[in-house]
mmCIF file of C-alpha atoms and ligand atoms in Angstrom:
data_model
loop_
_atom_site.group_PDB
_atom_site.id
_atom_site.type_symbol
_atom_site.label_atom_id
_atom_site.label_comp_id
_atom_site.label_asym_id
_atom_site.label_seq_id
_atom_site.Cartn_x
_atom_site.Cartn_y
_atom_site.Cartn_z
ATOM 1 C CA MET A 1 -28.496 -5.922 -67.707
ATOM 2 C CA LYS A 2 -26.389 -8.191 -65.484
ATOM 3 C CA LYS A 3 -26.585 -5.603 -62.730
ATOM 4 C CA ILE A 4 -30.420 -5.570 -62.845
ATOM 5 C CA ARG A 5 -30.436 -9.351 -62.635
ATOM 6 C CA TYR A 6 -28.230 -9.239 -59.499
ATOM 7 C CA VAL A 7 -30.497 -6.605 -57.933
ATOM 8 C CA LEU A 8 -33.585 -8.754 -58.683
ATOM 9 C CA ILE A 9 -31.967 -11.870 -57.216
ATOM 10 C CA ALA A 10 -30.929 -9.900 -54.127
ATOM 11 C CA LEU A 11 -34.506 -8.581 -53.777
ATOM 12 C CA MET A 12 -35.941 -12.094 -54.071
ATOM 13 C CA ILE A 13 -33.550 -13.429 -51.432
ATOM 14 C CA GLY A 14 -34.452 -10.461 -49.237
ATOM 15 C CA CYS A 15 -38.166 -11.245 -49.657
ATOM 16 C CA LEU A 16 -37.600 -14.920 -48.833
ATOM 17 C CA ILE A 17 -35.650 -14.048 -45.667
ATOM 18 C CA PHE A 18 -38.405 -11.609 -44.639
ATOM 19 C CA CYS A 19 -41.138 -14.246 -45.171
ATOM 20 C CA PHE A 20 -39.129 -16.817 -43.239
ATOM 21 C CA TRP A 21 -38.643 -14.293 -40.425
ATOM 22 C CA LEU A 22 -42.385 -13.539 -40.384
ATOM 23 C CA ILE A 23 -43.342 -17.240 -40.234
ATOM 24 C CA SER A 24 -40.778 -18.143 -37.590
ATOM 25 C CA ASN A 25 -41.772 -15.128 -35.471
ATOM 26 C CA LYS A 26 -45.422 -16.105 -35.729
ATOM 27 C CA ASN A 27 -44.567 -19.583 -34.497
ATOM 28 C CA ASN A 28 -42.750 -18.051 -31.525
ATOM 29 C CA LYS A 29 -46.003 -17.008 -29.898
ATOM 30 C CA TYR A 30 -48.646 -19.353 -28.508
ATOM 31 C CA GLU A 31 -52.011 -18.088 -27.329
ATOM 32 C CA LYS A 32 -54.908 -20.325 -26.345
ATOM 33 C CA GLN A 33 -57.954 -20.383 -24.060
ATOM 34 C CA GLU A 34 -59.758 -23.446 -22.767
ATOM 35 C CA PHE A 35 -62.521 -23.949 -20.216
ATOM 36 C CA ILE A 36 -61.072 -26.263 -17.532
ATOM 37 C CA MET A 37 -61.500 -26.355 -13.716
ATOM 38 C CA ASP A 38 -64.764 -24.504 -14.155
ATOM 39 C CA THR A 39 -62.956 -21.422 -15.419
ATOM 40 C CA THR A 40 -61.394 -19.955 -18.549
ATOM 41 C CA CYS A 41 -57.697 -20.839 -18.649
ATOM 42 C CA SER A 42 -55.690 -18.488 -20.897
ATOM 43 C CA ILE A 43 -52.101 -19.213 -21.782
ATOM 44 C CA THR A 44 -49.682 -17.002 -23.703
ATOM 45 C CA LEU A 45 -46.146 -18.230 -24.283
ATOM 46 C CA TYR A 46 -43.157 -16.866 -26.199
ATOM 47 C CA GLY A 47 -40.180 -18.846 -27.440
ATOM 48 C CA LYS A 48 -39.025 -21.581 -29.749
ATOM 49 C CA GLU A 49 -40.954 -24.429 -28.104
ATOM 50 C CA CYS A 50 -44.120 -22.486 -27.225
ATOM 51 C CA GLU A 51 -46.504 -24.777 -29.129
ATOM 52 C CA ALA A 52 -45.288 -27.982 -27.454
ATOM 53 C CA ALA A 53 -45.125 -26.227 -24.077
ATOM 54 C CA GLY A 54 -48.685 -24.899 -24.420
ATOM 55 C CA ASN A 55 -50.061 -28.351 -25.205
ATOM 56 C CA ALA A 56 -48.150 -29.908 -22.292
ATOM 57 C CA ILE A 57 -49.407 -27.191 -19.908
ATOM 58 C CA PHE A 58 -53.062 -27.765 -20.860
ATOM 59 C CA ASP A 59 -52.529 -31.536 -20.379
ATOM 60 C CA GLU A 60 -51.126 -30.848 -16.906
ATOM 61 C CA ILE A 61 -54.070 -28.614 -15.914
ATOM 62 C CA ARG A 62 -56.500 -31.328 -17.080
ATOM 63 C CA ARG A 63 -54.536 -33.927 -15.068
ATOM 64 C CA ILE A 64 -54.750 -31.875 -11.853
ATOM 65 C CA ASP A 65 -58.474 -31.285 -12.460
ATOM 66 C CA SER A 66 -59.091 -35.020 -12.908
ATOM 67 C CA LEU A 67 -57.445 -35.681 -9.516
ATOM 68 C CA MET A 68 -59.074 -32.921 -7.484
ATOM 69 C CA ASN A 69 -62.473 -32.058 -8.967
ATOM 70 C CA MET A 70 -65.158 -32.993 -6.444
ATOM 71 C CA HIS A 71 -67.756 -33.046 -9.244
ATOM 72 C CA ASP A 72 -65.842 -35.749 -11.135
ATOM 73 C CA GLU A 73 -66.772 -39.084 -9.570
ATOM 74 C CA LYS A 74 -63.478 -40.634 -10.717
ATOM 75 C CA SER A 75 -61.304 -38.017 -8.970
ATOM 76 C CA GLU A 76 -59.278 -38.814 -5.857
ATOM 77 C CA ILE A 77 -61.220 -36.172 -3.927
ATOM 78 C CA SER A 78 -64.502 -37.915 -4.836
ATOM 79 C CA ARG A 79 -63.041 -41.214 -3.626
ATOM 80 C CA ILE A 80 -62.271 -39.608 -0.249
ATOM 81 C CA ASN A 81 -65.720 -37.997 -0.171
ATOM 82 C CA ARG A 82 -67.452 -41.357 -0.745
ATOM 83 C CA ALA A 83 -65.318 -43.183 1.839
ATOM 84 C CA LYS A 84 -66.578 -44.210 5.268
ATOM 85 C CA ALA A 85 -64.950 -42.961 8.474
ATOM 86 C CA ASN A 86 -61.486 -44.500 9.067
ATOM 87 C CA GLU A 87 -61.383 -46.013 5.576
ATOM 88 C CA LYS A 88 -57.854 -45.383 4.333
ATOM 89 C CA ILE A 89 -57.567 -43.902 0.858
ATOM 90 C CA LYS A 90 -54.263 -43.829 -0.993
ATOM 91 C CA VAL A 91 -53.812 -40.744 -3.167
ATOM 92 C CA SER A 92 -51.215 -39.296 -5.544
ATOM 93 C CA ASN A 93 -48.313 -37.091 -4.400
ATOM 94 C CA ASP A 94 -50.179 -34.128 -5.942
ATOM 95 C CA THR A 95 -53.407 -34.596 -3.977
ATOM 96 C CA TYR A 96 -51.534 -35.380 -0.762
ATOM 97 C CA TYR A 97 -49.399 -32.240 -1.080
ATOM 98 C CA VAL A 98 -52.418 -30.007 -1.804
ATOM 99 C CA LEU A 99 -54.333 -31.472 1.162
ATOM 100 C CA LYS A 100 -51.316 -31.000 3.444
ATOM 101 C CA THR A 101 -50.813 -27.358 2.419
ATOM 102 C CA ALA A 102 -54.526 -26.529 2.471
ATOM 103 C CA LEU A 103 -55.047 -28.150 5.900
ATOM 104 C CA GLU A 104 -52.152 -26.084 7.249
ATOM 105 C CA ILE A 105 -53.966 -22.904 6.124
ATOM 106 C CA CYS A 106 -57.250 -24.237 7.567
ATOM 107 C CA ARG A 107 -55.466 -24.449 10.940
ATOM 108 C CA GLU A 108 -53.625 -21.127 10.561
ATOM 109 C CA SER A 109 -56.863 -19.326 9.653
ATOM 110 C CA ASP A 110 -58.745 -20.898 12.561
ATOM 111 C CA GLY A 111 -61.158 -22.510 10.145
ATOM 112 C CA ALA A 112 -62.053 -19.360 8.145
ATOM 113 C CA PHE A 113 -60.605 -21.403 5.292
ATOM 114 C CA ASP A 114 -62.056 -24.905 5.524
ATOM 115 C CA ILE A 115 -61.718 -27.475 2.760
ATOM 116 C CA THR A 116 -64.550 -29.562 4.290
ATOM 117 C CA ILE A 117 -67.030 -26.802 3.348
ATOM 118 C CA ALA A 118 -68.378 -29.082 0.531
ATOM 119 C CA PRO A 119 -71.745 -29.984 2.171
ATOM 120 C CA VAL A 120 -72.507 -26.243 2.415
ATOM 121 C CA THR A 121 -71.179 -25.246 -1.039
ATOM 122 C CA SER A 122 -73.207 -28.111 -2.560
ATOM 123 C CA LEU A 123 -76.366 -26.595 -1.014
ATOM 124 C CA TRP A 124 -75.633 -23.160 -2.457
ATOM 125 C CA ASP A 125 -74.794 -24.778 -5.801
ATOM 126 C CA PHE A 126 -73.207 -21.731 -7.483
ATOM 127 C CA LYS A 127 -71.805 -24.046 -10.163
ATOM 128 C CA SER A 128 -75.192 -24.808 -11.776
ATOM 129 C CA GLY A 129 -76.039 -21.158 -12.470
ATOM 130 C CA LYS A 130 -79.477 -21.852 -10.903
ATOM 131 C CA ALA A 131 -78.453 -21.150 -7.335
ATOM 132 C CA GLU A 132 -81.158 -20.462 -4.739
ATOM 133 C CA ILE A 133 -80.897 -19.467 -1.086
ATOM 134 C CA PRO A 134 -80.940 -22.767 0.858
ATOM 135 C CA SER A 135 -83.243 -23.121 3.861
ATOM 136 C CA GLU A 136 -81.818 -22.201 7.273
ATOM 137 C CA GLU A 137 -82.463 -25.746 8.445
ATOM 138 C CA SER A 138 -80.461 -27.305 5.595
ATOM 139 C CA ILE A 139 -77.527 -24.927 6.217
ATOM 140 C CA LYS A 140 -77.573 -25.772 9.917
ATOM 141 C CA ASN A 141 -77.496 -29.502 9.147
ATOM 142 C CA ALA A 142 -74.757 -29.149 6.532
ATOM 143 C CA LEU A 143 -72.600 -27.170 8.978
ATOM 144 C CA LEU A 144 -72.642 -30.156 11.352
ATOM 145 C CA CYS A 145 -70.483 -32.014 8.789
ATOM 146 C CA VAL A 146 -67.936 -29.177 8.360
ATOM 147 C CA GLY A 147 -64.613 -29.357 10.215
ATOM 148 C CA TYR A 148 -61.174 -29.661 8.586
ATOM 149 C CA TYR A 149 -59.894 -31.520 11.703
ATOM 150 C CA ASN A 150 -61.970 -34.507 10.555
ATOM 151 C CA ILE A 151 -59.498 -35.082 7.700
ATOM 152 C CA VAL A 152 -56.420 -37.025 8.757
ATOM 153 C CA LEU A 153 -53.227 -37.329 6.730
ATOM 154 C CA ASP A 154 -51.717 -40.604 7.793
ATOM 155 C CA GLY A 155 -48.343 -40.388 6.040
ATOM 156 C CA ASN A 156 -47.429 -42.451 3.006
ATOM 157 C CA ASN A 157 -50.002 -40.616 0.817
ATOM 158 C CA THR A 158 -52.847 -42.068 2.872
ATOM 159 C CA VAL A 159 -55.887 -40.046 3.915
ATOM 160 C CA TYR A 160 -58.859 -40.921 6.099
ATOM 161 C CA LYS A 161 -61.836 -39.130 7.618
ATOM 162 C CA LEU A 162 -63.114 -39.190 11.192
ATOM 163 C CA LYS A 163 -66.736 -38.783 10.056
ATOM 164 C CA ASP A 164 -68.619 -40.539 7.243
ATOM 165 C CA GLU A 165 -70.250 -37.260 6.162
ATOM 166 C CA SER A 166 -67.061 -35.154 5.810
ATOM 167 C CA CYS A 167 -66.571 -34.038 2.217
ATOM 168 C CA ILE A 168 -63.750 -32.037 0.642
ATOM 169 C CA ASP A 169 -64.094 -29.114 -1.792
ATOM 170 C CA LEU A 170 -60.726 -27.972 -3.178
ATOM 171 C CA GLY A 171 -62.354 -25.202 -5.252
ATOM 172 C CA ALA A 172 -60.342 -22.600 -3.362
ATOM 173 C CA ALA A 173 -56.959 -24.314 -3.777
ATOM 174 C CA ALA A 174 -56.720 -26.620 -6.816
ATOM 175 C CA LYS A 175 -56.445 -23.861 -9.439
ATOM 176 C CA GLY A 176 -53.517 -22.408 -7.523
ATOM 177 C CA TYR A 177 -51.761 -25.756 -7.524
ATOM 178 C CA ALA A 178 -52.521 -26.254 -11.226
ATOM 179 C CA GLY A 179 -50.867 -22.858 -11.802
ATOM 180 C CA ASP A 180 -47.718 -23.913 -9.932
ATOM 181 C CA LYS A 181 -47.561 -27.169 -11.918
ATOM 182 C CA ALA A 182 -48.209 -25.350 -15.206
ATOM 183 C CA LEU A 183 -45.211 -23.130 -14.482
ATOM 184 C CA GLU A 184 -43.105 -26.175 -13.630
ATOM 185 C CA VAL A 185 -43.989 -27.646 -17.053
ATOM 186 C CA ALA A 186 -43.273 -24.335 -18.831
ATOM 187 C CA LYS A 187 -39.771 -24.301 -17.356
ATOM 188 C CA LYS A 188 -38.923 -27.595 -19.084
ATOM 189 C CA TYR A 189 -39.222 -25.947 -22.512
ATOM 190 C CA SER A 190 -37.180 -23.382 -24.386
ATOM 191 C CA LEU A 191 -39.320 -20.280 -23.773
ATOM 192 C CA THR A 192 -38.443 -16.626 -23.307
ATOM 193 C CA GLY A 193 -41.486 -15.790 -21.198
ATOM 194 C CA GLY A 194 -45.194 -16.220 -20.731
ATOM 195 C CA ILE A 195 -48.331 -15.642 -18.725
ATOM 196 C CA ILE A 196 -50.619 -18.348 -17.367
ATOM 197 C CA ASP A 197 -54.052 -17.179 -16.234
ATOM 198 C CA LEU A 198 -56.370 -19.720 -14.622
ATOM 199 C CA GLY A 199 -59.394 -17.499 -14.013
ATOM 200 C CA GLY A 200 -57.938 -15.098 -11.474
ATOM 201 C CA ASN A 201 -54.847 -17.162 -10.644
ATOM 202 C CA ILE A 202 -52.080 -15.550 -12.663
ATOM 203 C CA LEU A 203 -48.433 -16.587 -13.037
ATOM 204 C CA CYS A 204 -45.836 -14.766 -15.145
ATOM 205 C CA PHE A 205 -42.314 -15.795 -15.989
ATOM 206 C CA GLY A 206 -39.375 -14.603 -18.096
ATOM 207 C CA GLU A 207 -39.667 -11.581 -20.342
ATOM 208 C CA ASN A 208 -42.759 -9.836 -21.624
ATOM 209 C CA PRO A 209 -41.928 -8.865 -25.241
ATOM 210 C CA THR A 210 -44.743 -6.317 -25.285
ATOM 211 C CA GLY A 211 -44.049 -4.739 -21.863
ATOM 212 C CA ASP A 212 -41.782 -1.881 -20.735
ATOM 213 C CA ASN A 213 -38.280 -3.297 -20.113
ATOM 214 C CA GLY A 214 -39.678 -6.791 -20.614
ATOM 215 C CA LYS A 215 -41.625 -6.590 -17.331
ATOM 216 C CA TRP A 216 -45.025 -8.171 -16.694
ATOM 217 C CA LYS A 217 -47.846 -6.080 -15.294
ATOM 218 C CA VAL A 218 -50.999 -7.564 -13.846
ATOM 219 C CA GLY A 219 -54.187 -5.582 -13.341
ATOM 220 C CA ILE A 220 -56.449 -6.164 -10.353
ATOM 221 C CA GLN A 221 -59.943 -6.381 -11.794
ATOM 222 C CA THR A 222 -62.371 -3.698 -10.578
ATOM 223 C CA PRO A 223 -65.187 -5.723 -8.984
ATOM 224 C CA PHE A 224 -68.470 -5.832 -10.958
ATOM 225 C CA LYS A 225 -66.996 -3.845 -13.876
ATOM 226 C CA GLN A 226 -66.375 -5.195 -17.365
ATOM 227 C CA THR A 227 -63.505 -7.740 -17.445
ATOM 228 C CA GLY A 228 -60.296 -5.825 -18.114
ATOM 229 C CA THR A 229 -61.267 -2.752 -16.042
ATOM 230 C CA TYR A 230 -58.500 -2.393 -13.499
ATOM 231 C CA GLU A 231 -58.454 -0.975 -9.990
ATOM 232 C CA LYS A 232 -54.697 -1.187 -9.698
ATOM 233 C CA ILE A 233 -51.849 -2.438 -11.862
ATOM 234 C CA ILE A 234 -48.907 -4.224 -10.258
ATOM 235 C CA GLU A 235 -45.561 -5.003 -11.830
ATOM 236 C CA ILE A 236 -44.481 -8.530 -10.986
ATOM 237 C CA ASP A 237 -41.329 -10.546 -11.424
ATOM 238 C CA ASN A 238 -41.616 -14.343 -11.255
ATOM 239 C CA LYS A 239 -44.526 -14.113 -8.804
ATOM 240 C CA THR A 240 -48.126 -15.216 -8.801
ATOM 241 C CA VAL A 241 -51.168 -12.972 -8.360
ATOM 242 C CA VAL A 242 -54.337 -14.618 -7.049
ATOM 243 C CA THR A 243 -57.704 -12.942 -6.514
ATOM 244 C CA SER A 244 -60.788 -14.145 -4.649
ATOM 245 C CA GLY A 245 -63.776 -12.006 -5.437
ATOM 246 C CA THR A 246 -67.507 -11.839 -4.846
ATOM 247 C CA TYR A 247 -68.028 -10.793 -8.469
ATOM 248 C CA GLN A 248 -66.487 -14.046 -9.785
ATOM 249 C CA ARG A 249 -69.565 -16.124 -8.898
ATOM 250 C CA TYR A 250 -72.772 -14.806 -7.373
ATOM 251 C CA PHE A 251 -76.501 -14.337 -7.757
ATOM 252 C CA GLU A 252 -78.805 -11.515 -6.780
ATOM 253 C CA LYS A 253 -82.050 -11.908 -4.872
ATOM 254 C CA SER A 254 -84.249 -9.050 -3.613
ATOM 255 C CA GLY A 255 -81.438 -6.586 -4.296
ATOM 256 C CA LYS A 256 -78.906 -8.568 -2.261
ATOM 257 C CA ILE A 257 -75.799 -10.278 -3.594
ATOM 258 C CA TYR A 258 -75.078 -13.875 -2.592
ATOM 259 C CA HIS A 259 -71.524 -14.869 -3.547
ATOM 260 C CA HIS A 260 -69.557 -18.111 -3.469
ATOM 261 C CA ILE A 261 -67.097 -17.496 -0.618
ATOM 262 C CA ILE A 262 -68.733 -19.026 2.427
ATOM 263 C CA ASP A 263 -68.067 -18.216 6.059
ATOM 264 C CA PRO A 264 -67.755 -21.690 7.645
ATOM 265 C CA GLU A 265 -69.079 -20.263 10.907
ATOM 266 C CA THR A 266 -72.465 -19.243 9.479
ATOM 267 C CA GLY A 267 -72.823 -21.258 6.261
ATOM 268 C CA TYR A 268 -73.719 -17.998 4.423
ATOM 269 C CA PRO A 269 -71.579 -15.887 2.050
ATOM 270 C CA SER A 270 -68.888 -14.045 4.001
ATOM 271 C CA ARG A 271 -70.149 -10.626 5.045
ATOM 272 C CA GLN A 272 -66.996 -8.568 4.628
ATOM 273 C CA LYS A 273 -67.420 -5.063 3.243
ATOM 274 C CA TYR A 274 -65.035 -5.488 0.336
ATOM 275 C CA ASN A 275 -65.381 -7.294 -2.969
ATOM 276 C CA SER A 276 -61.991 -8.795 -3.624
ATOM 277 C CA VAL A 277 -58.793 -9.935 -1.954
ATOM 278 C CA THR A 278 -55.618 -10.295 -4.018
ATOM 279 C CA ILE A 279 -52.451 -12.018 -2.847
ATOM 280 C CA VAL A 280 -49.061 -11.648 -4.541
ATOM 281 C CA ALA A 281 -46.715 -14.467 -3.490
ATOM 282 C CA ASP A 282 -44.302 -17.160 -4.684
ATOM 283 C CA SER A 283 -46.639 -20.149 -4.494
ATOM 284 C CA SER A 284 -49.937 -19.988 -6.355
ATOM 285 C CA LEU A 285 -51.382 -22.824 -4.234
ATOM 286 C CA LYS A 286 -50.694 -20.953 -0.994
ATOM 287 C CA ALA A 287 -51.830 -17.635 -2.499
ATOM 288 C CA ASP A 288 -55.103 -19.296 -3.602
ATOM 289 C CA CYS A 289 -55.795 -20.677 -0.103
ATOM 290 C CA LEU A 290 -54.786 -17.355 1.488
ATOM 291 C CA ALA A 291 -56.953 -15.192 -0.783
ATOM 292 C CA THR A 292 -60.056 -17.212 0.178
ATOM 293 C CA ALA A 293 -59.036 -17.353 3.863
ATOM 294 C CA ILE A 294 -58.400 -13.616 4.086
ATOM 295 C CA PHE A 295 -61.650 -12.867 2.281
ATOM 296 C CA VAL A 296 -63.444 -14.544 5.198
ATOM 297 C CA MET A 297 -61.107 -13.288 7.951
ATOM 298 C CA GLY A 298 -61.020 -9.615 6.995
ATOM 299 C CA GLU A 299 -58.321 -7.247 8.282
ATOM 300 C CA LYS A 300 -56.927 -9.730 10.812
ATOM 301 C CA GLY A 301 -56.081 -12.025 7.934
ATOM 302 C CA LYS A 302 -53.342 -9.637 6.819
ATOM 303 C CA ASN A 303 -51.004 -11.079 9.469
ATOM 304 C CA LEU A 304 -51.553 -14.520 8.023
ATOM 305 C CA ALA A 305 -50.459 -13.305 4.577
ATOM 306 C CA LYS A 306 -47.312 -11.834 6.157
ATOM 307 C CA LYS A 307 -46.477 -15.227 7.652
ATOM 308 C CA TYR A 308 -46.391 -16.615 4.092
ATOM 309 C CA ASN A 309 -44.532 -13.575 2.646
ATOM 310 C CA GLY A 310 -47.589 -12.605 0.649
ATOM 311 C CA ASP A 311 -48.631 -9.035 -0.202
ATOM 312 C CA VAL A 312 -52.344 -8.329 0.214
ATOM 313 C CA TYR A 313 -54.543 -5.943 -1.808
ATOM 314 C CA ILE A 314 -58.119 -5.511 -0.672
ATOM 315 C CA GLU A 315 -60.697 -3.770 -2.881
HETATM 316 P P1 LIG B 401 -61.744 -18.931 -4.502
HETATM 317 O O1 LIG B 401 -62.335 -18.433 -5.775
HETATM 318 O O2 LIG B 401 -60.360 -19.429 -4.619
HETATM 319 O O3 LIG B 401 -61.905 -17.970 -3.361
HETATM 320 O O4 LIG B 401 -62.563 -20.233 -4.093
HETATM 321 C C1 LIG B 401 -63.922 -20.204 -3.895
HETATM 322 C C2 LIG B 401 -64.428 -21.614 -3.935
HETATM 323 O O5 LIG B 401 -63.900 -22.328 -2.806
HETATM 324 C C3 LIG B 401 -65.938 -21.698 -3.807
HETATM 325 O O6 LIG B 401 -66.547 -21.739 -5.072
HETATM 326 C C4 LIG B 401 -66.114 -22.986 -3.026
HETATM 327 O O7 LIG B 401 -66.029 -24.101 -3.884
HETATM 328 C C5 LIG B 401 -64.911 -23.026 -2.096
HETATM 329 N N1 LIG B 401 -65.080 -22.282 -0.816
HETATM 330 C C6 LIG B 401 -66.041 -21.370 -0.497
HETATM 331 N N2 LIG B 401 -65.852 -20.902 0.752
HETATM 332 C C7 LIG B 401 -64.746 -21.528 1.233
HETATM 333 C C8 LIG B 401 -64.045 -21.479 2.485
HETATM 334 N N3 LIG B 401 -64.421 -20.673 3.490
HETATM 335 N N4 LIG B 401 -62.956 -22.265 2.640
HETATM 336 C C9 LIG B 401 -62.550 -23.092 1.633
HETATM 337 N N5 LIG B 401 -63.166 -23.183 0.452
HETATM 338 C C10 LIG B 401 -64.249 -22.413 0.238
HETATM 339 MG MG1 LIG B 402 -58.741 -19.480 -3.363
#
């Protein structure tokens, strides 16, 4: 009788330990999606502090968006866009650093990447979902305002423009920076690994508990196929994978596709023959700028990626 009682007690303790293990394991994974920066941000984290880390990461992405979103009139970028020529605008370290890095790639790409493309992207208006082909005249006029060399970084976090009409669009760079900052936040917490996906800007760190040997694998989306259909799968270790693709934002008119990556020379969607450019590199900000730049530059852009130690995949 006594023996049965011991067995029952042992079973109950066993059950309790199992339940505790189940609950604590469940709490060791965080998975959440939110629509920020005009894209779906998906975050998966593993480790003891995953919940707190996830919340802090989403706060950080929202903070970067509020500084750099040209459609938010309170953002620092909007303040620069509203300013008159030579009016000095003081910005945060974040905005200054992104402008400095992005302007470097504007120069290096000979203007194929140009953060002052805003007057043209506003005409195309891919964001509204009601985009139309703008008139030739309006594109010609908007192009007169484009030129990254009209943005001057004056040291001490101060920015000014040489032309009243110059306007900045960081749509091709800010998500990359938000990814780098999200990773920085993740590293402050006790985590074993995770994946941060800001709509085509992907960063992985630590171990993948569901992958072979704990490695992370990232698929390169097959353009125009259902999300999750992959052209190629790359194994990455503490790197970022950033894709610029026609299929991410476009509309069709008379059987022709008009996508959101604009050639600053013509004011029309870049006419390369491929549908996506993926960069694998250390910095997500630089990879973001490079993916857009190389989309416009074509083959000759591959040398630019090399300069930044980035691997290029063109589909
Ligand atoms: P991404 O998806 O990173 O290639 O960025 C595309 C977004 O960047 C567009 O939706 C525009 O807001 C902006 N953009 C388009 N063309 C260019 C360009 N040539 N240089 C810089 N930004 C651009
Ligand atoms: Mg980009």
